[in-house]
Every structure is written in structure tokens, then in C-alpha cells.
Amino acid sequence: MQEINQNLAEEAGLNITHICLPPDSSEDEIIDEILKINEDTRVHGLALQISENSFSNKVLNALKPEKDVDGVTDVNLGRLVRGDAHECYVSPVARAVVELLEKSGVNLDGKKVLVIGAHGSLEAALQCLFQRRGSMTMSSQWKTPQLQSKLHEADIAVVGSPKPEDIPLSWIQPGTTVLNCSHDFLSGRLGCGSLGVHFHGLIAEDDVSLLAAALRIQNMVSSGRRWLREQQHARWRLHCLKLQPLSPVPSDLEISRAQTPKAVDVLAKEIGLLADEIEVYGRSKAKVRLSLLERLKDQADGKYVLVAGITPTPLGEGKSTVTVGLVQALTAHLNINSFACLRQPSQGPTFGVKGGAAGGGYAQVIPMEEFNLHLTGDIHAITAANNLLAAAIDTRILHENTQTDKALYNRLVPLVNGVREFSSIQLARLKKLGINKTDPSTLTEEEISKFARLNIEPSTITWQRVLDTNDRFLRKMTIGQAPTEKGYSRQAQFDIAVASEIMAVLALTDSLTDMKERLGRMVVASDKNGQPVTAEDLGVTGALTVLMKDAIKPNLMQTLEGTPVFVHAGPFANIAHGNSSVLADKIALKLVGEEGFVVTEAGLNNKNSPVSNQHIKLGWCTMPCHPEPSNIILCCSISLPGEAVQDSELHG
């Protein structure tokens, strides 16, 4: 059977893989293997070649119905019984029996068909297919007392299991059409064909098994084609949530809590994400893996809409509300694929005057509390990475102030099992210093000093510690007061976490490798010769990257009407570029398809800069996704006290 399958698969252009489990594998071990295959997007069909003893409902229904090319799951059998054969996979053996009879000129309408010794999905499929063609079907096991009388009545006998020795062939009337499906087709033992009685010469030996193998391959091809169709862009079949506006309008929090969000894995499936492309956090939020970009690399991008504001106000300008309202209108009411891309709010403004950033009224991201507070911990990861780098700076200064060149060198390049080796990041630093050596024992004293000492000038340190809370008493402070710091102290400060350059890097990066390179290039201070000192010089780039490995994945949430939202990154617009992440925009542009819209919000705030037509253009043109000009749509909110804005200034 395996050889037949392999030959047919090669002819059809399919790859067949045999997964061999030990003969004594338990039911749970078989199910575990099935579940792994279910989630493997490279596999489009699964045929179980196991013994009948392992054939339990639990095992059969562990299969994904869309990969069940043998039609053994309850879902496929149910669709067949209901009459939806075009939407399901039908047992190849049952189809082979019926097709062979029809192609042999047997008129099934009104015939009496006896199915003997068949079990489970094969018995059900045979009965259903014969009944659909007008046949009267009977089922019987070999030990049934009335078997002889039933065989006398039957026009067609279909044998589903091996005939016991004590059942004589004479019970089968001459002229009865007999088909033998008694091979254990799931265990690979080939035994279909005739039983040796008068068979009209219509069906040759092994015809059933060969045709069944071909039909199984046909089911696999159909499964692959269905999967390919699903990968092509199509309008989402989104189940939108219904709004019930009240008057007077309740508070934002009351509106948010009155709506029950749908499960995020359901939303992910609706917008075309695969099960292995999301990491679910609770019920209402999930991270999306970057592998999606590789899968959809040939997908055309959608149209790119930027909602921006120019002049900052204490309570915000409504960019998030406009963004959410726009995608709700497009998707929930016009049935157009659209995605909102928002920044993750800082807890500073959330607990301050401004409040949250989930939108407002009936244009919000839900659940509001999860959106506005910890979400999936991205800001906490940035805080940890930022403060690790800050600690590394002060620790390095302390060690350089208190140790000799040799002691420093021994700590940086320690002996491990009697061997001293440079790490890759240390080799990069040596190259930067112009030292072309790879053997730690060959460095001169001058080269050791040059390598081991960064000679950071404390007054030039620009890298501050961060905290995602407004704590005004940490704006200026003195660090290094403990006796263990040996008198090294300096004035320092805490910034808000989202003002960290790591947040800016997160928003601009397009891959984990790119993020690592950007983190390494961050300048944290100058040395005593005025040369920049970077995170790469401190040797912490790998540590920063591993802290940020999950934060790089965009967060999937939903609006009040159940339309998708990416919430990712959140650099302050008054000190950085002020947009959500490039990755969120890029993934969303692929998911909406060519006719869809991605609505992203960005704050281009700078109240100390004159606002002009050129300034506005510059801000928009430097948005990081760089879509084609014809795909850019701009929505702007401008407040210019004391100045009139001419329409011509905003044209285009």
C-alpha cells in the first residue's frame, strides 16, 4: 500500500512522508503525533495507517477535518450524511466501490446491497453513498444468525473484513456481484479484490484497492488546492460585534466593559493567520510571529492611511479615536478589509491628566484596561533592557576606576578550562580598534589597555534609567551613595520608559537581526577623547536583544465592533518619530490584501518648530514603510493658533 501511494503521489507531484511509530505506541502517543501534524502548515493531508485496535473515536477525531483525506472524522462523516459531500472528504474505499460498480455498468437504483463485516467510517460511508444512488442497504456482521438469508436476497455484497473459515462461499448466490474491501487499508495490508465467486468478470483483482489509493491521492490534491486558495487574498469573513449606542453616552470605561470581545484566536483565524503564527496571551490578546511576513512575501500590500496630528494638547487630539472609528466604518459597515495600527500607551499619561489611549466613545480598542496597562509586557521588556544597559555603564566605570588593565582583561576574557578565547562581540570591538588579532595571548600591553578600557567620561553619559510611571522626584538624583561603590557617585535621572531609545529602535526595526544591529549602534556616552561609546562597546547587545525577543512581535487586539488592531511600540512624538512599529504596519499591509486599508496613527508633535507645508510633507514622507505614493492617504488634525491655513498648503 505504501509503495502504491508513493508511486501515485510522485505521478501527481506530491511529497509523501511516512512517520513510523513503535508498534506498542499508546493512544496518547498517537494523538500527540497527530496534533503535531495538524499544526504543520507544510502537511495538507494525513492518512492513518494504524491497526484497528488503535481505532478509537479519540484518535480519529484528533485529526483536523481539513487534513482527513480518509474521511474518518465525525465532521467529514456528518457532512456526508447531511448531503454536503462537496464540502468534505469521503472514504476513498467507499468511493472506489461505488465508482467501480457504476463504471462496470451496474445500475444501483433499486438494488439490494449487503455490507458485511464493515465497521465505523467505512460502513457509514458505504451505506450513505449507496442510499444516495437509490439502493436498499443492509448491514451485517459475519456472526449474525440471519447472514445466509440476507446473502440470498442481496444483489450486491460488499465485504468489509476477512471472511471466517466457517462461513461457506456457497451462501453467496451465483450472479451476485461481490466486492472485497476486507484489507485493513489503514494498517497497509493489501487484500481488496474478488472472493472467487461468480463475479460477471466485471471487476478485476485488486481494482478496489488501486482505485481507493488513487482517490486518496486525489483527496490530498484537493486539500492542497484548498489550502492554496485560502492563502490567496480574499475578503475576510469577519464576525463583527454589534454596537448598542446609548443616550446619553456612557463613559469610555462603561462602553468598553459593556462589550464582550470575541476570542483572539477566532479573530486571528478570520483575518487569515495560521495557528502557529500567533502566541495567545489570555483570551483577548495575542502576539503575531514574524514568520508571517515570509509566508505572505508575494502578497500585494494594501493601501496605507496615516492619521496624524501636529499641535500637542494636554488631552490629546483624537488620532486614536479617528483611527479606530475609520477601521470600524470600513470593515464592520462597508465589509472592506482594514487594520488599525496603534501605539501602546505609557502608564505615565494613563495615570496622569491625559488618561488612556484606546480611543473614545464607541470607537475604542477593547478590553480597555488590558490595552492601557501591561498588555503583553513590551514596555516592561524595554524598561529591563534599558536599565540593564544603564547598569552596565556605571559598573564599567567603577571597575575601570578600581582595577588594573590586566585585572580588567582577565575578567573580560577569562580562562575557561584552561583556554582563553574572544567572543564574537569582542572580536568586533578589536576590529573597530584596528587590532587584527584573534588570539588573546598575543595582545601587547598597550592593546590590552586599549581593549579593556572604554574610558567613559561620566559628564557625557546620555543614557538614563527609565520607569513607566510619572515620578517627579526621580527626575534628578544622585547614584552611587553606598559604601560598596567606593566613592563613585554622579548625578543621574529617570526618564519615562517609552522615551527610551530602545522604544524608538523597536518601532523602526524590521527583523530580530536588524534590531540587534540597531541596539548595538546606540550611543550612550563619549570617552575622554570625545569618541562615541556604544552598547556594542559595552558587550551587552546580545543581552538586550534576548530581553526584546518577544517584544518585537506585534500585539493583536480588536475594536468595539470586533475588527482587528495591532498595538505595538509607542515612542513619544515630541522626542522621536512617534509612530507604531514598522513591523505592525508591514504585517497589516499583507493581511488586508491589495484592496484593503491599513490605518496607522502617528504624532508628529513639535510645538517649538514652525509648521509649514514642507514640515508636514517631511514628516509624512519619512514614515518608515515607504509604500508607493498612490497608496498613501493622509488624515491630519491641525491646530495652529493665530495662523490661517490655506487649502493650497495641504493640497496632495
Tab-separated table of C-alpha atoms in Angstrom, residues 277-609:
chain	number	residue	atom	x	y	z
A	277	GLU	CA	1.619	32.260	13.740
A	278	ILE	CA	0.086	33.541	16.967
A	279	GLU	CA	1.020	33.320	20.635
A	280	VAL	CA	-2.118	33.783	22.708
A	281	TYR	CA	-1.976	35.871	25.902
A	282	GLY	CA	-5.201	35.176	27.758
A	283	ARG	CA	-8.473	35.426	25.827
A	284	SER	CA	-8.334	38.853	24.190
A	285	LYS	CA	-4.766	39.492	23.042
A	286	ALA	CA	-2.038	37.659	21.173
A	287	LYS	CA	1.375	38.208	19.673
A	288	VAL	CA	1.896	37.627	15.948
A	289	ARG	CA	5.078	35.896	14.837
A	290	LEU	CA	7.262	37.487	12.180
A	291	SER	CA	7.289	34.250	10.144
A	292	LEU	CA	4.023	35.549	8.678
A	293	LEU	CA	5.986	38.023	6.540
A	294	GLU	CA	7.864	35.190	4.838
A	295	ARG	CA	4.639	33.290	4.128
A	296	LEU	CA	2.955	36.355	2.615
A	297	LYS	CA	6.020	37.832	0.909
A	298	ASP	CA	4.356	37.566	-2.520
A	299	GLN	CA	1.083	39.081	-1.319
A	300	ALA	CA	0.398	42.582	-2.645
A	301	ASP	CA	0.296	45.323	0.004
A	302	GLY	CA	-2.882	47.163	0.862
A	303	LYS	CA	-3.370	50.915	0.930
A	304	TYR	CA	-1.699	52.921	3.681
A	305	VAL	CA	-3.585	55.587	5.627
A	306	LEU	CA	-1.850	57.863	8.123
A	307	VAL	CA	-3.810	59.703	10.793
A	308	ALA	CA	-1.562	62.428	12.190
A	309	GLY	CA	-1.743	65.438	14.462
A	310	ILE	CA	0.542	68.448	14.582
A	311	THR	CA	-0.017	70.525	17.704
A	312	PRO	CA	0.057	68.730	21.075
A	313	THR	CA	-2.714	69.315	23.574
A	314	PRO	CA	-2.872	68.100	27.188
A	315	LEU	CA	-5.697	65.652	26.480
A	316	GLY	CA	-4.632	64.513	23.009
A	317	GLU	CA	-6.050	65.418	19.615
A	318	GLY	CA	-8.162	62.379	18.797
A	319	LYS	CA	-5.820	60.487	16.467
A	320	SER	CA	-6.617	57.115	18.058
A	321	THR	CA	-10.362	57.776	18.040
A	322	VAL	CA	-10.307	58.765	14.352
A	323	THR	CA	-8.189	55.705	13.514
A	324	VAL	CA	-10.453	53.237	15.331
A	325	GLY	CA	-13.636	54.867	14.034
A	326	LEU	CA	-12.333	54.727	10.473
A	327	VAL	CA	-11.495	50.993	10.526
A	328	GLN	CA	-14.803	50.177	12.216
A	329	ALA	CA	-16.624	52.017	9.419
A	330	LEU	CA	-14.566	50.329	6.687
A	331	THR	CA	-14.747	46.763	7.975
A	332	ALA	CA	-17.854	46.449	10.133
A	333	HIS	CA	-20.103	48.572	7.892
A	334	LEU	CA	-18.590	48.542	4.376
A	335	ASN	CA	-17.164	44.991	4.504
A	336	ILE	CA	-13.705	46.189	3.401
A	337	ASN	CA	-10.595	44.611	4.891
A	338	SER	CA	-8.955	47.161	7.180
A	339	PHE	CA	-6.483	47.119	10.038
A	340	ALA	CA	-5.765	49.735	12.691
A	341	CYS	CA	-2.172	50.117	13.905
A	342	LEU	CA	-1.875	51.968	17.209
A	343	ARG	CA	0.891	52.744	19.670
A	344	GLN	CA	0.938	51.163	23.094
A	345	PRO	CA	0.200	53.839	25.700
A	346	SER	CA	2.578	54.700	28.510
A	347	GLN	CA	1.360	54.286	32.068
A	348	GLY	CA	2.625	57.790	32.790
A	349	PRO	CA	-0.095	59.638	30.813
A	350	THR	CA	-2.592	56.850	31.563
A	351	PHE	CA	-2.428	57.642	35.289
A	352	GLY	CA	-1.926	61.352	34.612
A	353	VAL	CA	-4.107	64.100	33.142
A	354	LYS	CA	-4.451	62.632	29.649
A	355	GLY	CA	-5.665	59.152	30.562
A	356	GLY	CA	-5.597	56.142	28.265
A	357	ALA	CA	-5.090	55.917	24.535
A	358	ALA	CA	-7.611	53.268	23.462
A	359	GLY	CA	-9.764	55.764	21.571
A	360	GLY	CA	-13.034	57.066	22.937
A	361	GLY	CA	-16.792	56.690	22.932
A	362	TYR	CA	-17.892	53.970	20.517
A	363	ALA	CA	-14.524	53.936	18.719
A	364	GLN	CA	-12.274	52.073	21.143
A	365	VAL	CA	-9.901	49.140	21.421
A	366	ILE	CA	-11.079	46.542	23.926
A	367	PRO	CA	-10.555	45.452	26.632
A	368	MET	CA	-9.549	48.986	27.585
A	369	GLU	CA	-7.765	48.038	30.835
A	370	GLU	CA	-5.534	45.491	29.129
A	371	PHE	CA	-4.759	47.869	26.288
A	372	ASN	CA	-3.842	50.772	28.581
A	373	LEU	CA	-1.866	48.886	31.206
A	374	HIS	CA	0.558	45.960	30.888
A	375	LEU	CA	-0.719	44.500	27.584
A	376	THR	CA	1.835	41.723	26.879
A	377	GLY	CA	4.732	43.334	28.744
A	378	ASP	CA	6.544	45.067	25.854
A	379	ILE	CA	7.165	48.272	27.823
A	380	HIS	CA	8.406	46.244	30.791
A	381	ALA	CA	10.850	44.466	28.469
A	382	ILE	CA	12.092	47.842	27.234
A	383	THR	CA	12.455	49.025	30.844
A	384	ALA	CA	14.501	45.919	31.713
A	385	ALA	CA	16.747	46.247	28.649
A	386	ASN	CA	17.241	49.990	29.108
A	387	ASN	CA	18.162	49.676	32.787
A	388	LEU	CA	20.468	46.731	32.094
A	389	LEU	CA	22.432	48.969	29.752
A	390	ALA	CA	22.429	51.815	32.290
A	391	ALA	CA	23.750	49.449	34.969
A	392	ALA	CA	26.454	48.199	32.596
A	393	ILE	CA	27.674	51.765	32.007
A	394	ASP	CA	28.119	52.626	35.685
A	395	THR	CA	29.522	49.189	36.524
A	396	ARG	CA	32.112	49.515	33.769
A	397	ILE	CA	33.196	52.941	35.037
A	398	LEU	CA	33.503	51.561	38.587
A	399	HIS	CA	35.650	48.596	37.514
A	400	GLU	CA	37.888	50.724	35.320
A	401	ASN	CA	38.417	53.154	38.217
A	402	THR	CA	39.367	50.397	40.668
A	403	GLN	CA	41.250	47.750	38.646
A	404	THR	CA	44.441	47.412	36.644
A	405	ASP	CA	44.482	46.747	32.908
A	406	LYS	CA	45.478	43.125	33.494
A	407	ALA	CA	42.700	42.501	36.037
A	408	LEU	CA	40.142	44.029	33.694
A	409	TYR	CA	41.395	41.942	30.785
A	410	ASN	CA	41.227	38.731	32.844
A	411	ARG	CA	37.603	39.467	33.723
A	412	LEU	CA	36.642	40.320	30.151
A	413	VAL	CA	38.452	37.332	28.611
A	414	PRO	CA	38.538	34.695	31.381
A	415	LEU	CA	40.237	31.311	31.239
A	416	VAL	CA	37.628	28.559	30.695
A	417	ASN	CA	39.007	25.025	31.076
A	418	GLY	CA	42.475	26.438	30.586
A	419	VAL	CA	41.557	28.188	27.324
A	420	ARG	CA	41.102	31.931	26.753
A	421	GLU	CA	39.000	32.940	23.733
A	422	PHE	CA	37.456	36.133	22.395
A	423	SER	CA	33.694	36.168	21.883
A	424	SER	CA	32.258	37.376	18.574
A	425	ILE	CA	31.316	40.753	20.049
A	426	GLN	CA	34.864	41.164	21.414
A	427	LEU	CA	36.320	40.325	18.001
A	428	ALA	CA	34.113	43.056	16.540
A	429	ARG	CA	35.466	45.539	19.101
A	430	LEU	CA	39.063	44.562	18.294
A	431	LYS	CA	38.340	45.173	14.613
A	432	LYS	CA	36.837	48.561	15.442
A	433	LEU	CA	40.020	49.433	17.372
A	434	GLY	CA	42.189	48.357	14.432
A	435	ILE	CA	43.624	45.321	16.275
A	436	ASN	CA	43.665	42.427	13.808
A	437	LYS	CA	44.330	39.605	16.261
A	438	THR	CA	42.215	36.627	17.322
A	439	ASP	CA	44.495	35.023	19.942
A	440	PRO	CA	44.029	36.686	23.375
A	441	SER	CA	47.604	35.767	24.398
A	442	THR	CA	49.156	37.797	21.562
A	443	LEU	CA	47.915	41.273	22.578
A	444	THR	CA	50.517	43.776	23.743
A	445	GLU	CA	50.101	45.723	26.983
A	446	GLU	CA	49.059	48.792	25.008
A	447	GLU	CA	46.500	46.756	23.049
A	448	ILE	CA	45.200	45.165	26.266
A	449	SER	CA	44.682	48.621	27.784
A	450	LYS	CA	43.005	49.894	24.626
A	451	PHE	CA	40.695	46.858	24.505
A	452	ALA	CA	39.831	46.663	28.213
A	453	ARG	CA	39.196	50.358	28.915
A	454	LEU	CA	36.336	52.376	27.475
A	455	ASN	CA	37.407	55.479	29.458
A	456	ILE	CA	33.861	56.806	29.614
A	457	GLU	CA	33.593	60.475	30.597
A	458	PRO	CA	30.764	60.485	33.211
A	459	SER	CA	29.618	64.002	32.310
A	460	THR	CA	28.852	62.877	28.751
A	461	ILE	CA	26.566	59.970	29.672
A	462	THR	CA	23.284	60.425	27.825
A	463	TRP	CA	21.782	57.038	28.700
A	464	GLN	CA	19.356	57.384	31.601
A	465	ARG	CA	17.408	54.852	33.611
A	466	VAL	CA	13.687	54.626	32.866
A	467	LEU	CA	10.424	53.895	34.631
A	468	ASP	CA	6.928	53.765	33.131
A	469	THR	CA	5.438	55.905	35.892
A	470	ASN	CA	5.328	59.659	36.420
A	471	ASP	CA	7.563	60.056	39.499
A	472	ARG	CA	8.774	63.657	39.578
A	473	PHE	CA	11.180	63.012	42.468
A	474	LEU	CA	13.282	60.762	40.234
A	475	ARG	CA	13.855	63.447	37.620
A	476	LYS	CA	17.188	64.308	39.221
A	477	MET	CA	19.039	62.202	41.789
A	478	THR	CA	22.472	61.098	42.918
A	479	ILE	CA	23.556	57.495	42.397
A	480	GLY	CA	26.452	55.543	43.880
A	481	GLN	CA	25.933	56.537	47.552
A	482	ALA	CA	26.547	53.054	49.012
A	483	PRO	CA	29.979	52.250	50.506
A	484	THR	CA	30.425	49.382	48.046
A	485	GLU	CA	30.587	51.909	45.182
A	486	LYS	CA	33.844	53.217	46.718
A	487	GLY	CA	33.041	56.895	46.445
A	488	TYR	CA	31.990	56.841	42.806
A	489	SER	CA	28.792	58.851	42.575
A	490	ARG	CA	27.229	61.087	39.966
A	491	GLN	CA	24.042	62.921	39.231
A	492	ALA	CA	21.572	60.925	37.143
A	493	GLN	CA	17.857	60.824	36.346
A	494	PHE	CA	14.942	58.605	35.404
A	495	ASP	CA	13.054	59.154	32.136
A	496	ILE	CA	9.685	57.722	31.157
A	497	ALA	CA	10.140	54.225	29.681
A	498	VAL	CA	8.625	54.998	26.275
A	499	ALA	CA	11.207	57.787	25.807
A	500	SER	CA	13.982	55.174	25.755
A	501	GLU	CA	15.897	54.879	22.512
A	502	ILE	CA	15.163	51.151	22.701
A	503	MET	CA	11.489	52.001	22.150
A	504	ALA	CA	12.459	54.031	19.084
A	505	VAL	CA	14.516	51.090	17.824
A	506	LEU	CA	11.583	48.716	18.371
A	507	ALA	CA	9.336	50.952	16.278
A	508	LEU	CA	11.772	51.152	13.347
A	509	THR	CA	13.201	47.637	13.167
A	510	ASP	CA	12.120	45.096	10.557
A	511	SER	CA	13.651	41.875	11.955
A	512	LEU	CA	15.366	40.455	15.018
A	513	THR	CA	18.754	40.687	13.297
A	514	ASP	CA	18.133	44.302	12.339
A	515	MET	CA	17.062	45.108	15.911
A	516	LYS	CA	20.266	43.598	17.300
A	517	GLU	CA	22.353	45.742	14.961
A	518	ARG	CA	20.399	48.894	15.852
A	519	LEU	CA	20.713	48.201	19.582
A	520	GLY	CA	24.461	47.741	19.199
A	521	ARG	CA	24.825	51.115	17.439
A	522	MET	CA	23.114	53.110	20.205
A	523	VAL	CA	25.495	55.784	21.550
A	524	VAL	CA	25.390	56.006	25.353
A	525	ALA	CA	28.281	58.382	26.144
A	526	SER	CA	31.634	59.687	24.905
A	527	ASP	CA	35.088	58.638	26.044
A	528	LYS	CA	37.681	61.064	27.342
A	529	ASN	CA	38.922	61.624	23.792
A	530	GLY	CA	35.457	62.627	22.608
A	531	GLN	CA	34.787	59.376	20.700
A	532	PRO	CA	31.304	57.823	20.970
A	533	VAL	CA	30.790	54.778	23.201
A	534	THR	CA	28.079	52.360	22.045
A	535	ALA	CA	26.146	49.471	23.554
A	536	GLU	CA	28.251	47.181	21.354
A	537	ASP	CA	31.410	48.507	23.067
A	538	LEU	CA	29.926	47.527	26.424
A	539	GLY	CA	29.263	43.990	25.135
A	540	VAL	CA	25.589	43.898	26.085
A	541	THR	CA	23.963	43.795	22.631
A	542	GLY	CA	23.074	40.097	22.853
A	543	ALA	CA	21.592	40.528	26.324
A	544	LEU	CA	19.458	43.473	25.173
A	545	THR	CA	18.244	41.519	22.156
A	546	VAL	CA	17.214	38.451	24.148
A	547	LEU	CA	15.254	40.694	26.527
A	548	MET	CA	13.447	42.136	23.493
A	549	LYS	CA	12.891	38.883	21.554
A	550	ASP	CA	9.164	38.749	22.354
A	551	ALA	CA	8.570	42.498	22.388
A	552	ILE	CA	9.409	42.641	18.659
A	553	LYS	CA	6.203	40.720	17.829
A	554	PRO	CA	3.134	42.953	17.260
A	555	ASN	CA	0.151	42.570	19.607
A	556	LEU	CA	-3.243	41.670	18.131
A	557	MET	CA	-6.399	43.099	19.725
A	558	GLN	CA	-9.818	44.240	18.471
A	559	THR	CA	-12.116	47.250	18.313
A	560	LEU	CA	-15.553	47.530	19.897
A	561	GLU	CA	-17.015	46.105	16.670
A	562	GLY	CA	-14.582	43.175	16.517
A	563	THR	CA	-12.275	44.470	13.769
A	564	PRO	CA	-8.524	43.764	14.078
A	565	VAL	CA	-5.994	46.114	15.664
A	566	PHE	CA	-2.232	45.904	16.023
A	567	VAL	CA	-0.903	47.578	19.179
A	568	HIS	CA	2.857	47.849	19.069
A	569	ALA	CA	5.598	50.241	20.195
A	570	GLY	CA	4.964	53.766	21.407
A	571	PRO	CA	7.852	56.249	21.163
A	572	PHE	CA	6.904	59.753	22.301
A	573	ALA	CA	6.396	62.005	19.291
A	574	ASN	CA	7.971	65.083	20.874
A	575	ILE	CA	11.388	63.380	21.103
A	576	ALA	CA	11.218	60.597	18.473
A	577	HIS	CA	9.412	59.650	15.291
A	578	GLY	CA	6.211	58.925	17.192
A	579	ASN	CA	4.781	56.044	15.160
A	580	SER	CA	3.739	52.498	15.941
A	581	SER	CA	6.074	49.831	14.629
A	582	VAL	CA	7.166	49.307	11.046
A	583	LEU	CA	6.606	45.575	11.576
A	584	ALA	CA	2.971	46.045	12.615
A	585	ASP	CA	2.352	48.176	9.519
A	586	LYS	CA	4.110	45.725	7.200
A	587	ILE	CA	2.252	42.680	8.533
A	588	ALA	CA	-1.089	44.508	8.426
A	589	LEU	CA	-0.473	45.627	4.801
A	590	LYS	CA	-0.022	41.968	3.825
A	591	LEU	CA	-3.058	40.729	5.765
A	592	VAL	CA	-5.574	43.237	4.326
A	593	GLY	CA	-4.603	42.416	0.733
A	594	GLU	CA	-4.367	44.707	-2.267
A	595	GLU	CA	-7.866	46.165	-1.884
A	596	GLY	CA	-7.659	46.641	1.891
A	597	PHE	CA	-6.603	49.562	4.077
A	598	VAL	CA	-4.127	49.883	6.931
A	599	VAL	CA	-4.871	52.901	9.109
A	600	THR	CA	-1.900	53.844	11.269
A	601	GLU	CA	-1.682	56.768	13.675
A	602	ALA	CA	1.382	58.845	14.402
A	603	GLY	CA	2.008	62.012	16.387
A	604	LEU	CA	4.277	64.492	14.633
A	605	ASN	CA	4.246	66.847	17.587
A	606	ASN	CA	6.812	69.595	17.966
A	607	LYS	CA	5.353	72.796	19.301
A	608	ASN	CA	8.727	74.559	19.127
A	609	SER	CA	9.042	74.055	15.350
